[in-house]
PDB file of N, CA and C in Angstrom:
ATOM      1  N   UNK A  62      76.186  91.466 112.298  1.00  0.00           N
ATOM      2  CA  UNK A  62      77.200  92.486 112.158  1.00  0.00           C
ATOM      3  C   UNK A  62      78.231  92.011 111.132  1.00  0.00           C
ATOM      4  N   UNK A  63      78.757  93.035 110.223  1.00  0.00           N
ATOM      5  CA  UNK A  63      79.388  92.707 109.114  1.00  0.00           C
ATOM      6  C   UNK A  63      80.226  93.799 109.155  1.00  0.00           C
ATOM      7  N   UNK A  64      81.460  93.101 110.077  1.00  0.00           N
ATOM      8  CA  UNK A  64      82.839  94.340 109.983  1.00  0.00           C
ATOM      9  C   UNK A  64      84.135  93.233 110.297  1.00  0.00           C
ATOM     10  N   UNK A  65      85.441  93.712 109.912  1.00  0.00           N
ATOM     11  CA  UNK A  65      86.623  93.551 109.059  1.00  0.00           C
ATOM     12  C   UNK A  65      87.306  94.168 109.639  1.00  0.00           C
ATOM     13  N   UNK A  66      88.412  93.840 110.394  1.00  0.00           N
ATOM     14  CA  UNK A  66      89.770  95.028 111.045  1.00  0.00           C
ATOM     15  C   UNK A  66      91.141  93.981 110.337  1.00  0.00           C
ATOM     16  N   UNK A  67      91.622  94.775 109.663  1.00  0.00           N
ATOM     17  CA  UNK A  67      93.168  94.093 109.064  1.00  0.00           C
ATOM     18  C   UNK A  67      94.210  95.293 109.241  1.00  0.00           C
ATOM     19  N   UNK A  68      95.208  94.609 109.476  1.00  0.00           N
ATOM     20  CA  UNK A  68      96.241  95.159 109.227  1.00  0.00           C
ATOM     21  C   UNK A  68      97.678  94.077 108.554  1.00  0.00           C
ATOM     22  N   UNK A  69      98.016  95.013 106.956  1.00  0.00           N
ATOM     23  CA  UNK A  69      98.740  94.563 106.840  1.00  0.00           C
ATOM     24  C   UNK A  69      99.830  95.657 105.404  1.00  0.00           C
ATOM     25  N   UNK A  70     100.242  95.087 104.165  1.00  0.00           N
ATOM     26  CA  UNK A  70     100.494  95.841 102.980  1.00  0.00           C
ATOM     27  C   UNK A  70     100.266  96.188 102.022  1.00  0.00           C
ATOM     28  N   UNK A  71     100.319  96.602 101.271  1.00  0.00           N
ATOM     29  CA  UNK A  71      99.598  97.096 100.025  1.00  0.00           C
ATOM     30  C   UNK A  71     100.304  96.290  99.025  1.00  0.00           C
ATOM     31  N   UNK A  72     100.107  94.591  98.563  1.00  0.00           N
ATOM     32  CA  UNK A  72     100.460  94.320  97.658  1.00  0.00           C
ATOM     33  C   UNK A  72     100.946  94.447  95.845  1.00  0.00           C
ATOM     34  N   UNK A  73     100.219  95.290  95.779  1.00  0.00           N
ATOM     35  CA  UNK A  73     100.588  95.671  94.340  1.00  0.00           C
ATOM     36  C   UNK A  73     100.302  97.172  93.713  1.00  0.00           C
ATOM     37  N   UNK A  74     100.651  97.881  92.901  1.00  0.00           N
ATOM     38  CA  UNK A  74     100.484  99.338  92.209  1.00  0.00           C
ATOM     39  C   UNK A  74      98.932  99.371  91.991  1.00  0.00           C
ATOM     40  N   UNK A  75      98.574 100.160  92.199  1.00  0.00           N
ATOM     41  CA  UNK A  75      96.788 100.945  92.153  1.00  0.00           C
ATOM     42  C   UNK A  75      96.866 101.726  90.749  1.00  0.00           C
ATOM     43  N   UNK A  76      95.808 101.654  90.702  1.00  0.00           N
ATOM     44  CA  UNK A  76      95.528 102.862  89.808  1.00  0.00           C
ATOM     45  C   UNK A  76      94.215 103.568  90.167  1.00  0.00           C
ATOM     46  N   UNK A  77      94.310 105.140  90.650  1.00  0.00           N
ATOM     47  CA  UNK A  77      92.860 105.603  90.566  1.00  0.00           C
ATOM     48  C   UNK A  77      91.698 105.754  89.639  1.00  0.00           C
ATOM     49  N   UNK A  78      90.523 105.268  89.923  1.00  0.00           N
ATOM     50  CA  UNK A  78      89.181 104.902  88.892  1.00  0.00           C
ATOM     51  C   UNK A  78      88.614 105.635  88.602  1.00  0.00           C
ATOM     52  N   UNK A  79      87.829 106.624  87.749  1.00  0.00           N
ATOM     53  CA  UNK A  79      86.762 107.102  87.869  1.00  0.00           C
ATOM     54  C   UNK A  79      85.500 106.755  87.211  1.00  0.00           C
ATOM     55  N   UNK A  80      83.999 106.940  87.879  1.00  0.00           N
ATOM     56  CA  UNK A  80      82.959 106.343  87.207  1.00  0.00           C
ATOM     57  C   UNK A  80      81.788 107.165  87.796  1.00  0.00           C
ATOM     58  N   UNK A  81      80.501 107.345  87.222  1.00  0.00           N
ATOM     59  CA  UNK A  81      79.549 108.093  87.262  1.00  0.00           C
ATOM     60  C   UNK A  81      79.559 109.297  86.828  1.00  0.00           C
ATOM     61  N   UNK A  82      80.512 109.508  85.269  1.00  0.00           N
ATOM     62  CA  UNK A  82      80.761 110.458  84.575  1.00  0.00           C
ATOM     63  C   UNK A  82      81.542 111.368  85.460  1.00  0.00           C
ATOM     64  N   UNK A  83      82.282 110.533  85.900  1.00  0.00           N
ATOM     65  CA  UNK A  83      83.695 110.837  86.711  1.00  0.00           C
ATOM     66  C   UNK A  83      83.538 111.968  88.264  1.00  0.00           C
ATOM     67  N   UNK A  84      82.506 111.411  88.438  1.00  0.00           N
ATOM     68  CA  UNK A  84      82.200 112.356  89.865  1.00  0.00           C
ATOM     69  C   UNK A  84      82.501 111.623  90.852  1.00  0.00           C
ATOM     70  N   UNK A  85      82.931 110.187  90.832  1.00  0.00           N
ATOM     71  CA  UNK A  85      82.944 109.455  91.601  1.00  0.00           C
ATOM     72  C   UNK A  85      84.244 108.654  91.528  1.00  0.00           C
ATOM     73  N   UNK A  86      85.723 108.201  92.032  1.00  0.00           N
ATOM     74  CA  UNK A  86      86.143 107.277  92.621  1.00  0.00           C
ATOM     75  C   UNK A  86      86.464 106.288  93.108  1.00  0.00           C
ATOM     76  N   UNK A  87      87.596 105.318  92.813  1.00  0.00           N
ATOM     77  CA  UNK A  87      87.781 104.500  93.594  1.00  0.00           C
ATOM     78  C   UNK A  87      89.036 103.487  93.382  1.00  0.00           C
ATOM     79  N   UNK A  88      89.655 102.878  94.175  1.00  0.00           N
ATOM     80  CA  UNK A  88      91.161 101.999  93.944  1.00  0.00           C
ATOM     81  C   UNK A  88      90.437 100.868  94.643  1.00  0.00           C
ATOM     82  N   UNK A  89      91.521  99.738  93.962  1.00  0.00           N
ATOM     83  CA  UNK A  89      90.910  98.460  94.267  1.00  0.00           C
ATOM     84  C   UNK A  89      92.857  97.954  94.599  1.00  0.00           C
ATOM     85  N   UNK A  90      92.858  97.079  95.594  1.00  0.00           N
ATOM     86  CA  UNK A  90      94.602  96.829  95.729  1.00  0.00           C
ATOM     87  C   UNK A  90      94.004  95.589  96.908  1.00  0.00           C
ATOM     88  N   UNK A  91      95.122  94.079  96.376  1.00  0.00           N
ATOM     89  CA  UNK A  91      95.107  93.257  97.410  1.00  0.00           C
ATOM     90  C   UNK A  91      96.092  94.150  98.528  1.00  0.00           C
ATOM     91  N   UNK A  92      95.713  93.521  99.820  1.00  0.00           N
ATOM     92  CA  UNK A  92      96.315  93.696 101.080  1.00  0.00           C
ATOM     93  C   UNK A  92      97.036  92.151 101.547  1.00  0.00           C
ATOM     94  N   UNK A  93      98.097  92.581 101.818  1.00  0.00           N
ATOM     95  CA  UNK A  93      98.752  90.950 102.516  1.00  0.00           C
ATOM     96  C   UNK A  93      99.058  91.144 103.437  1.00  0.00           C
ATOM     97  N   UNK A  94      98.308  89.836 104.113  1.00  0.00           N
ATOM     98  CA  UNK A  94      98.244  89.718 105.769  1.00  0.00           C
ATOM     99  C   UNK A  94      99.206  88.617 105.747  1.00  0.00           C
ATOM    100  N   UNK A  95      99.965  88.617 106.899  1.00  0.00           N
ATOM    101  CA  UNK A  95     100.855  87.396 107.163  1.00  0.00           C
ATOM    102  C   UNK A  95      99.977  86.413 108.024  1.00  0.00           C
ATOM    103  N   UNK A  96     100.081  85.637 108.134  1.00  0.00           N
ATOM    104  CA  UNK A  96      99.460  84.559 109.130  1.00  0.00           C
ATOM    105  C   UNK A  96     100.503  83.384 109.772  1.00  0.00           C
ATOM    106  N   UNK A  97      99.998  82.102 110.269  1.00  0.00           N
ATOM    107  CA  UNK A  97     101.011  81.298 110.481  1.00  0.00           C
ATOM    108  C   UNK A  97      99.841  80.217 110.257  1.00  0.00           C
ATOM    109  N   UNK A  98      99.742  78.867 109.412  1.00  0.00           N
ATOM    110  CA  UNK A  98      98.898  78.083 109.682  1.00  0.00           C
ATOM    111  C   UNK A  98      99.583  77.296 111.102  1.00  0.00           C
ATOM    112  N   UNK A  99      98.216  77.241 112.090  1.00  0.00           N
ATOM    113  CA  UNK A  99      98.944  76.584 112.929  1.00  0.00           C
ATOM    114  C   UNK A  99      98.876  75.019 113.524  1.00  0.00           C
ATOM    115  N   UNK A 100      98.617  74.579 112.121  1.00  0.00           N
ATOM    116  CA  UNK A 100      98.702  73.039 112.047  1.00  0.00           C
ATOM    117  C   UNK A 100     100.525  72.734 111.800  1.00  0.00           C
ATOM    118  N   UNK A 101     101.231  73.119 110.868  1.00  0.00           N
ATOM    119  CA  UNK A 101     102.256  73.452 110.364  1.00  0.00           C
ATOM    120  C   UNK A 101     103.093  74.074 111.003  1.00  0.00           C
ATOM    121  N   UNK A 102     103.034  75.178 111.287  1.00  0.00           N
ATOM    122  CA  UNK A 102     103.619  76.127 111.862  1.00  0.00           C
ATOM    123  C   UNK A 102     104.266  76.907 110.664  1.00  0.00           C
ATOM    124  N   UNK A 103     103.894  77.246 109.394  1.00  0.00           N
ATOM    125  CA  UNK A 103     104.575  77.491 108.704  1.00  0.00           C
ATOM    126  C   UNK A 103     103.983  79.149 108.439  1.00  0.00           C
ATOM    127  N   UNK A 104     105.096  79.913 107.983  1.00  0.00           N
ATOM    128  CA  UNK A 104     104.305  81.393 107.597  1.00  0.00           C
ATOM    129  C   UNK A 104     103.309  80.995 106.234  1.00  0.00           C
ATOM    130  N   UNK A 105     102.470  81.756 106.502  1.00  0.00           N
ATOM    131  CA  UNK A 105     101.627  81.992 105.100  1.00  0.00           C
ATOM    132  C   UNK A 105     101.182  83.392 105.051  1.00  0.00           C
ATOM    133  N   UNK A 106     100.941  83.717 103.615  1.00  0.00           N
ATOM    134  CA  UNK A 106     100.355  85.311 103.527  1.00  0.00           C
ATOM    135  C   UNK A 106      99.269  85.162 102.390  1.00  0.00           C
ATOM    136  N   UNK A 107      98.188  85.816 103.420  1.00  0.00           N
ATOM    137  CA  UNK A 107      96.881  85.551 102.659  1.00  0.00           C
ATOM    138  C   UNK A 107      96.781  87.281 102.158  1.00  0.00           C
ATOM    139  N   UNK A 108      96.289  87.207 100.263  1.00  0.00           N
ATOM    140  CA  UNK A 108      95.507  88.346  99.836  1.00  0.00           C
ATOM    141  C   UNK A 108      94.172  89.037  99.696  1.00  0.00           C
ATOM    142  N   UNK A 109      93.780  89.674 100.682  1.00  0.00           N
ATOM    143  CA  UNK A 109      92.684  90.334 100.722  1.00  0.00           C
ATOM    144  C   UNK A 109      92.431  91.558  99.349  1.00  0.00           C
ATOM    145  N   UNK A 110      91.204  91.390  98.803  1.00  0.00           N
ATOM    146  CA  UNK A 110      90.833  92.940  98.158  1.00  0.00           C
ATOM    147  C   UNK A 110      89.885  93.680  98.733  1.00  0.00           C
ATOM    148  N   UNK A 111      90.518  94.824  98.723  1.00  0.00           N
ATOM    149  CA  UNK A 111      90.418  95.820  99.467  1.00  0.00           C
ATOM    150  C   UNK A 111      89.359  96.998  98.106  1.00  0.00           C
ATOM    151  N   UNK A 112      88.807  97.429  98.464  1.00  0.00           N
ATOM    152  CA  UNK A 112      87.711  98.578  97.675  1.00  0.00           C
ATOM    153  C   UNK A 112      87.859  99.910  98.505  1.00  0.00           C
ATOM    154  N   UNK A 113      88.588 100.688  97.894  1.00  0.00           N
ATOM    155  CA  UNK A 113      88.401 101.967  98.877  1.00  0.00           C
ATOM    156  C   UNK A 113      87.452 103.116  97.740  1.00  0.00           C
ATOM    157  N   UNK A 114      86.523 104.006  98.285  1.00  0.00           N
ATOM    158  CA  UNK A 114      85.701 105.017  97.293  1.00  0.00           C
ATOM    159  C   UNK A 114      86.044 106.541  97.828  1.00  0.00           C
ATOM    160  N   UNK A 115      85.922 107.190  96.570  1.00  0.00           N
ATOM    161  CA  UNK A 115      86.087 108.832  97.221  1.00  0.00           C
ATOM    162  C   UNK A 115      86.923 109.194  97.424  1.00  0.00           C
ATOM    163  N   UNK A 116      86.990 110.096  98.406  1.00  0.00           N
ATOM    164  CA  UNK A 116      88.033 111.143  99.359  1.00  0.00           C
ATOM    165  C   UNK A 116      88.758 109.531  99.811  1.00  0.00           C
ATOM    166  N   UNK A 117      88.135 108.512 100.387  1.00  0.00           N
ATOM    167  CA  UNK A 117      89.555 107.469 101.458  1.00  0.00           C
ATOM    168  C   UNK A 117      89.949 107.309 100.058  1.00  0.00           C
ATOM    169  N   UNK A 118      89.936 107.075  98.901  1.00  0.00           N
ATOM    170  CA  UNK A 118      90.238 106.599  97.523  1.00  0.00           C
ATOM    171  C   UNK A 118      91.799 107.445  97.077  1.00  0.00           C
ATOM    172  N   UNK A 119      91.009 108.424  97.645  1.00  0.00           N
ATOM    173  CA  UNK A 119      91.919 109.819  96.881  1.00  0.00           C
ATOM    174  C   UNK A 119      93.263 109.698  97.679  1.00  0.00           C
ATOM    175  N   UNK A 120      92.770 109.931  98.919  1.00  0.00           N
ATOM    176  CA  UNK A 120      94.137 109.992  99.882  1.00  0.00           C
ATOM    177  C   UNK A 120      95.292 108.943  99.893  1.00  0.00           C
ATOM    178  N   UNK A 121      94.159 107.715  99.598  1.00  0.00           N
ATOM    179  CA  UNK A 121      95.090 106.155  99.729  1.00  0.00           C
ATOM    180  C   UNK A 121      96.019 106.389  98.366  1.00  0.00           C
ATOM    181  N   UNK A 122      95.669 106.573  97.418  1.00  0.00           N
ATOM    182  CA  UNK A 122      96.294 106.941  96.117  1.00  0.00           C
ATOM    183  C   UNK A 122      97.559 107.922  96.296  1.00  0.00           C
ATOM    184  N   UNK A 123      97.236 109.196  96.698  1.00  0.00           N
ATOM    185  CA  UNK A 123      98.104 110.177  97.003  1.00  0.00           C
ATOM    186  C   UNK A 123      99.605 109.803  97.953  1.00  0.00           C
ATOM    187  N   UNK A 124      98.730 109.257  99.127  1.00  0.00           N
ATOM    188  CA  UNK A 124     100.111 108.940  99.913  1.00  0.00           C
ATOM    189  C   UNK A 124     100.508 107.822 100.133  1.00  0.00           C
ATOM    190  N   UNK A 125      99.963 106.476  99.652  1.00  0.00           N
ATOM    191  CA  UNK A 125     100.477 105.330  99.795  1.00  0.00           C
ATOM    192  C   UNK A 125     100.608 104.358  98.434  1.00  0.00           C
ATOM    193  N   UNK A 126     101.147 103.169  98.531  1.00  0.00           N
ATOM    194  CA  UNK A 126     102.212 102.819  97.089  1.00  0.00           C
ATOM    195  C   UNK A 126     102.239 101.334  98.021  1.00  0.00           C
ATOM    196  N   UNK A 127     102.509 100.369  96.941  1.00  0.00           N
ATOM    197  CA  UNK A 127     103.170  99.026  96.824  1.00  0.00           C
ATOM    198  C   UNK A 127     103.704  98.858  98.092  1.00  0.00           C
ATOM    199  N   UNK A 128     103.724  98.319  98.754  1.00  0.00           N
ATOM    200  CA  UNK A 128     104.834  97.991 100.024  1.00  0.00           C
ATOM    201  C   UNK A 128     103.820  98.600 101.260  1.00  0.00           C
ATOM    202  N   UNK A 129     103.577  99.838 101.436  1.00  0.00           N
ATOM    203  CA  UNK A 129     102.631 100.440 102.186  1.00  0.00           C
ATOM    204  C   UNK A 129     102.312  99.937 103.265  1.00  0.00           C
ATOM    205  N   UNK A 130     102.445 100.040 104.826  1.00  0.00           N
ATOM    206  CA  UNK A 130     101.552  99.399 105.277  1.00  0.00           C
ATOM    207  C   UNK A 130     100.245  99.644 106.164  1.00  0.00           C
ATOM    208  N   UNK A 131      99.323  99.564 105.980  1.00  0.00           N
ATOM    209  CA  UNK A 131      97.805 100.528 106.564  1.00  0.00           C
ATOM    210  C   UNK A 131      96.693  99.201 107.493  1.00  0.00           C
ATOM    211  N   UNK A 132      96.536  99.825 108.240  1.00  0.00           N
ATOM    212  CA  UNK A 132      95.412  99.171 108.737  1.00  0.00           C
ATOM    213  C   UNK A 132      94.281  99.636 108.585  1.00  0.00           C
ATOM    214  N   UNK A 133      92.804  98.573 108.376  1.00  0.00           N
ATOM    215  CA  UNK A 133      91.432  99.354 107.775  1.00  0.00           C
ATOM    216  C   UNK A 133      90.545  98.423 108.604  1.00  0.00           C
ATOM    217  N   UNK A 134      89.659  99.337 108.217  1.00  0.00           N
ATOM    218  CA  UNK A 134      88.254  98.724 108.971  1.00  0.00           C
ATOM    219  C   UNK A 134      87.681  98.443 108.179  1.00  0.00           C
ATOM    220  N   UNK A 135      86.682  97.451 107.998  1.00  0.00           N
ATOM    221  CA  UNK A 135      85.614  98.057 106.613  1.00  0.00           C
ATOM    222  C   UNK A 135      84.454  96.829 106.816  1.00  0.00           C
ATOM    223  N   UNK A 136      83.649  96.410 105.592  1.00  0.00           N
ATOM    224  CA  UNK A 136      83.101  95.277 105.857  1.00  0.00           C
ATOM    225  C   UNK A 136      83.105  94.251 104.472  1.00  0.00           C
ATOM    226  N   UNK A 137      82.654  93.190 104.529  1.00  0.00           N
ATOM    227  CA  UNK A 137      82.635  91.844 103.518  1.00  0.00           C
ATOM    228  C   UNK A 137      81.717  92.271 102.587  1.00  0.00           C
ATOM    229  N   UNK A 138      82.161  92.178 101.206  1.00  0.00           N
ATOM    230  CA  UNK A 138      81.130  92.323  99.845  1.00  0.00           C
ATOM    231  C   UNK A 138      81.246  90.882  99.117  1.00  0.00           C
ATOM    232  N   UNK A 139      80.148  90.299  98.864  1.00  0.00           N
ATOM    233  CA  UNK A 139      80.693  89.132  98.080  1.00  0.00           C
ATOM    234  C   UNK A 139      79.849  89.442  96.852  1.00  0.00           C
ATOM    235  N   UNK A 140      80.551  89.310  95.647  1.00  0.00           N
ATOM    236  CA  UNK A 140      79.723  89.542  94.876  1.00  0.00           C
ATOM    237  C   UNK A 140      80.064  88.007  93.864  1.00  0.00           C
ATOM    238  N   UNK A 141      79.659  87.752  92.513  1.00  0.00           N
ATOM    239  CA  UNK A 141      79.605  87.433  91.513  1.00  0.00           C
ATOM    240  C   UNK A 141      79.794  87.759  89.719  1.00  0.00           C
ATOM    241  N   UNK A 142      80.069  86.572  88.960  1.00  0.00           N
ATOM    242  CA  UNK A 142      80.440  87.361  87.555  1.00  0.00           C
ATOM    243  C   UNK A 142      80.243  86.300  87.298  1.00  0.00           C
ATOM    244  N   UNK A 143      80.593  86.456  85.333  1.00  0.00           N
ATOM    245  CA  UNK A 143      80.440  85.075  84.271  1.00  0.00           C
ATOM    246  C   UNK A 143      81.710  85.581  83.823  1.00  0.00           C
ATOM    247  N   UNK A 144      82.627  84.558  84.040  1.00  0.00           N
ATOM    248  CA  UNK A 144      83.663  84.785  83.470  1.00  0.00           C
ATOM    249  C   UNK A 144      83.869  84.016  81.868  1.00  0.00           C
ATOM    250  N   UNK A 145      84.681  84.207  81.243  1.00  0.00           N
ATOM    251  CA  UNK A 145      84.692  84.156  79.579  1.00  0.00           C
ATOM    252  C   UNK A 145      84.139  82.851  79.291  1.00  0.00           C
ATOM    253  N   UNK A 146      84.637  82.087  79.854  1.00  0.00           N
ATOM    254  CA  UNK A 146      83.935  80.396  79.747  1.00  0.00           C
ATOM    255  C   UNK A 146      82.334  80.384  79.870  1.00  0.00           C
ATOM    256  N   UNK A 147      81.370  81.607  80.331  1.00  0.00           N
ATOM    257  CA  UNK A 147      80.309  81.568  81.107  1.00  0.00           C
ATOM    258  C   UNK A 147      80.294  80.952  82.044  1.00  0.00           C
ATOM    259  N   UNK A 148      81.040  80.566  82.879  1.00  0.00           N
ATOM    260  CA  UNK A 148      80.759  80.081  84.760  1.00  0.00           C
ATOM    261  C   UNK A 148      80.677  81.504  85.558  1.00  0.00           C
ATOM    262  N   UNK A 149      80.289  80.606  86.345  1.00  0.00           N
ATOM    263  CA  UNK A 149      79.620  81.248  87.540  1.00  0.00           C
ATOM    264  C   UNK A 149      80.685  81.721  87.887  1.00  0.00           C
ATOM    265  N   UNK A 150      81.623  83.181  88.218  1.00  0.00           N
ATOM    266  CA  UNK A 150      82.460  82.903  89.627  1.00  0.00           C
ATOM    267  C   UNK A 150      82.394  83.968  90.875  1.00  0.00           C
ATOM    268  N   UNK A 151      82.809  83.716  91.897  1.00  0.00           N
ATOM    269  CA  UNK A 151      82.274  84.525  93.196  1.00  0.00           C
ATOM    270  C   UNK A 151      83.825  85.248  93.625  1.00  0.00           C
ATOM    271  N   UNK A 152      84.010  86.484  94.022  1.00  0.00           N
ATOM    272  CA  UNK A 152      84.543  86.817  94.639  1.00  0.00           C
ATOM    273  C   UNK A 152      83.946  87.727  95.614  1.00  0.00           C
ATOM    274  N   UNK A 153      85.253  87.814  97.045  1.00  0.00           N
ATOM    275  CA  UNK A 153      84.760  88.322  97.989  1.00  0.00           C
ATOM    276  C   UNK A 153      85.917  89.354  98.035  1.00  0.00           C
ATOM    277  N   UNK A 154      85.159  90.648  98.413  1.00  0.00           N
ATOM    278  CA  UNK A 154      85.744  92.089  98.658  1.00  0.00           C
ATOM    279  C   UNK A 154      85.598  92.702 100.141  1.00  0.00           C
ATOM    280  N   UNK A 155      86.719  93.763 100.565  1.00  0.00           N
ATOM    281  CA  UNK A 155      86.604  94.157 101.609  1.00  0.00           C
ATOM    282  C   UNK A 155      86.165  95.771 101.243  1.00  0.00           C
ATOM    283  N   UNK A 156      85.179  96.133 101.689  1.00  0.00           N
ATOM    284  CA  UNK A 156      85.087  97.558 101.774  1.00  0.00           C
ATOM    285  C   UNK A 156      85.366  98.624 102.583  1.00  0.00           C
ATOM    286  N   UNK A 157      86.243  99.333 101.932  1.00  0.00           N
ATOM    287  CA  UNK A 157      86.693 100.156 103.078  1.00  0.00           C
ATOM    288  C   UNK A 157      85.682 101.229 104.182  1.00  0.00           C
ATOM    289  N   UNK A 158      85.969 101.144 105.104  1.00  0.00           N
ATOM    290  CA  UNK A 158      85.318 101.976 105.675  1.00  0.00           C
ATOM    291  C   UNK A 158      86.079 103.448 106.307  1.00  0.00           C
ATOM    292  N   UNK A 159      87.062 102.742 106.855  1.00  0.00           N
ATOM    293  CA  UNK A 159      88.249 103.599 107.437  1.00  0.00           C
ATOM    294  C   UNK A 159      89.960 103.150 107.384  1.00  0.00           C
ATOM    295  N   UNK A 160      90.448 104.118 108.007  1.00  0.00           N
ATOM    296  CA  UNK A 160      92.070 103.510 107.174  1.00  0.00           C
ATOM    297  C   UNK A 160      92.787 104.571 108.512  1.00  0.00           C
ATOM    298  N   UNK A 161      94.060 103.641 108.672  1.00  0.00           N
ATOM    299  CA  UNK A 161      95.260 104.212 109.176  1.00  0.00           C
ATOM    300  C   UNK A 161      96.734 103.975 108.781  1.00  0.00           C
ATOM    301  N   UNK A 162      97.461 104.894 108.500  1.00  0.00           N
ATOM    302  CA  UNK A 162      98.933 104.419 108.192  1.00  0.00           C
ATOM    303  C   UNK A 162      99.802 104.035 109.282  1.00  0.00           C
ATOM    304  N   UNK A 163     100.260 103.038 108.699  1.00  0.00           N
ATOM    305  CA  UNK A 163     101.224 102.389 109.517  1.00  0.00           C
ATOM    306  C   UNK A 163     102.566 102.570 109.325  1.00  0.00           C
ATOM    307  N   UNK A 164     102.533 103.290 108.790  1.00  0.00           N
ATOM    308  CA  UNK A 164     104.410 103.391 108.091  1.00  0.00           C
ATOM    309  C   UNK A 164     104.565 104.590 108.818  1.00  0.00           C
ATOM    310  N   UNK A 165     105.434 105.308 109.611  1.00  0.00           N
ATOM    311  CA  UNK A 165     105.742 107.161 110.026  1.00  0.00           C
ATOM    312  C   UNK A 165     105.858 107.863 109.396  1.00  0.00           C
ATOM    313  N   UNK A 166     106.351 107.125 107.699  1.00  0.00           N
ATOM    314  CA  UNK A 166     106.553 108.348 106.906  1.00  0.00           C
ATOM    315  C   UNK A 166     105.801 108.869 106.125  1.00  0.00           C
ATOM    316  N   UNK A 167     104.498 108.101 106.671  1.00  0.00           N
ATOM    317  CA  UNK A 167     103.302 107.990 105.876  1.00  0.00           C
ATOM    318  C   UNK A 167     102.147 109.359 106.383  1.00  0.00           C
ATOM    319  N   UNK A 168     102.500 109.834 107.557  1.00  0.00           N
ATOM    320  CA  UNK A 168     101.565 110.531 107.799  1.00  0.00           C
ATOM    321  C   UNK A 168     100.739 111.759 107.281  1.00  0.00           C
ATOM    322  N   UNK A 169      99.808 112.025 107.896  1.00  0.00           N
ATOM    323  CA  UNK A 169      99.222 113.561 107.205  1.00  0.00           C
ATOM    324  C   UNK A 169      99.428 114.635 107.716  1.00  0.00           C
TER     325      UNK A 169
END
């Protein structure tokens, strides 16, 4: 099983995507989760990326912004690239599956 429940903010400004000769959708935005390491005890805030497609794409765009805060479901994508040097590099993505706002003023 390959599923993901976070809740946290919408770290930075989106921009909506389009691709498949624009029939298709999608925003890409880290999420910051707070944590506490608890060796330390110190706060830390880890950035998740988040992949939302479509209609959840559209809506997340429409009513939510920088600061935001939403909880999602979704699952783990890890993919790969050659970055300019030609190395190897790996990143890991969250795909959205579902979404809730957390803010009140956020609602639909």
């Amino acid at each position: 099983m390959n599923k993901v429940y976070l809740i946290g903010r919408i770290a930075h400004d989106f921009e909506l995507k389009f691709f498949d000769n624009g029939k298709r959708c999608y925003i890409q935005f880290p999420l910051a989760i707070n944590n506490y390491n608890k060796f330390t005890g110190e706060k830390v805030t880890d950035f998740i990326d988040i992949v939302a497609f479509d209609k959840k794409a559209e809506i997340i765009n429409e009513y939510l912004s920088k600061g935001s805060q939403i909880s999602i479901e979704g699952h783990i994508q890890i993919g790969s690239y050659m970055d300019k040097q030609q190395q190897k590099r790996y990143s890991t993505k969250i795909i959205l599956e579902s979404f809730q706002f957390m803010d009140k003023k956020n609602t639909v």
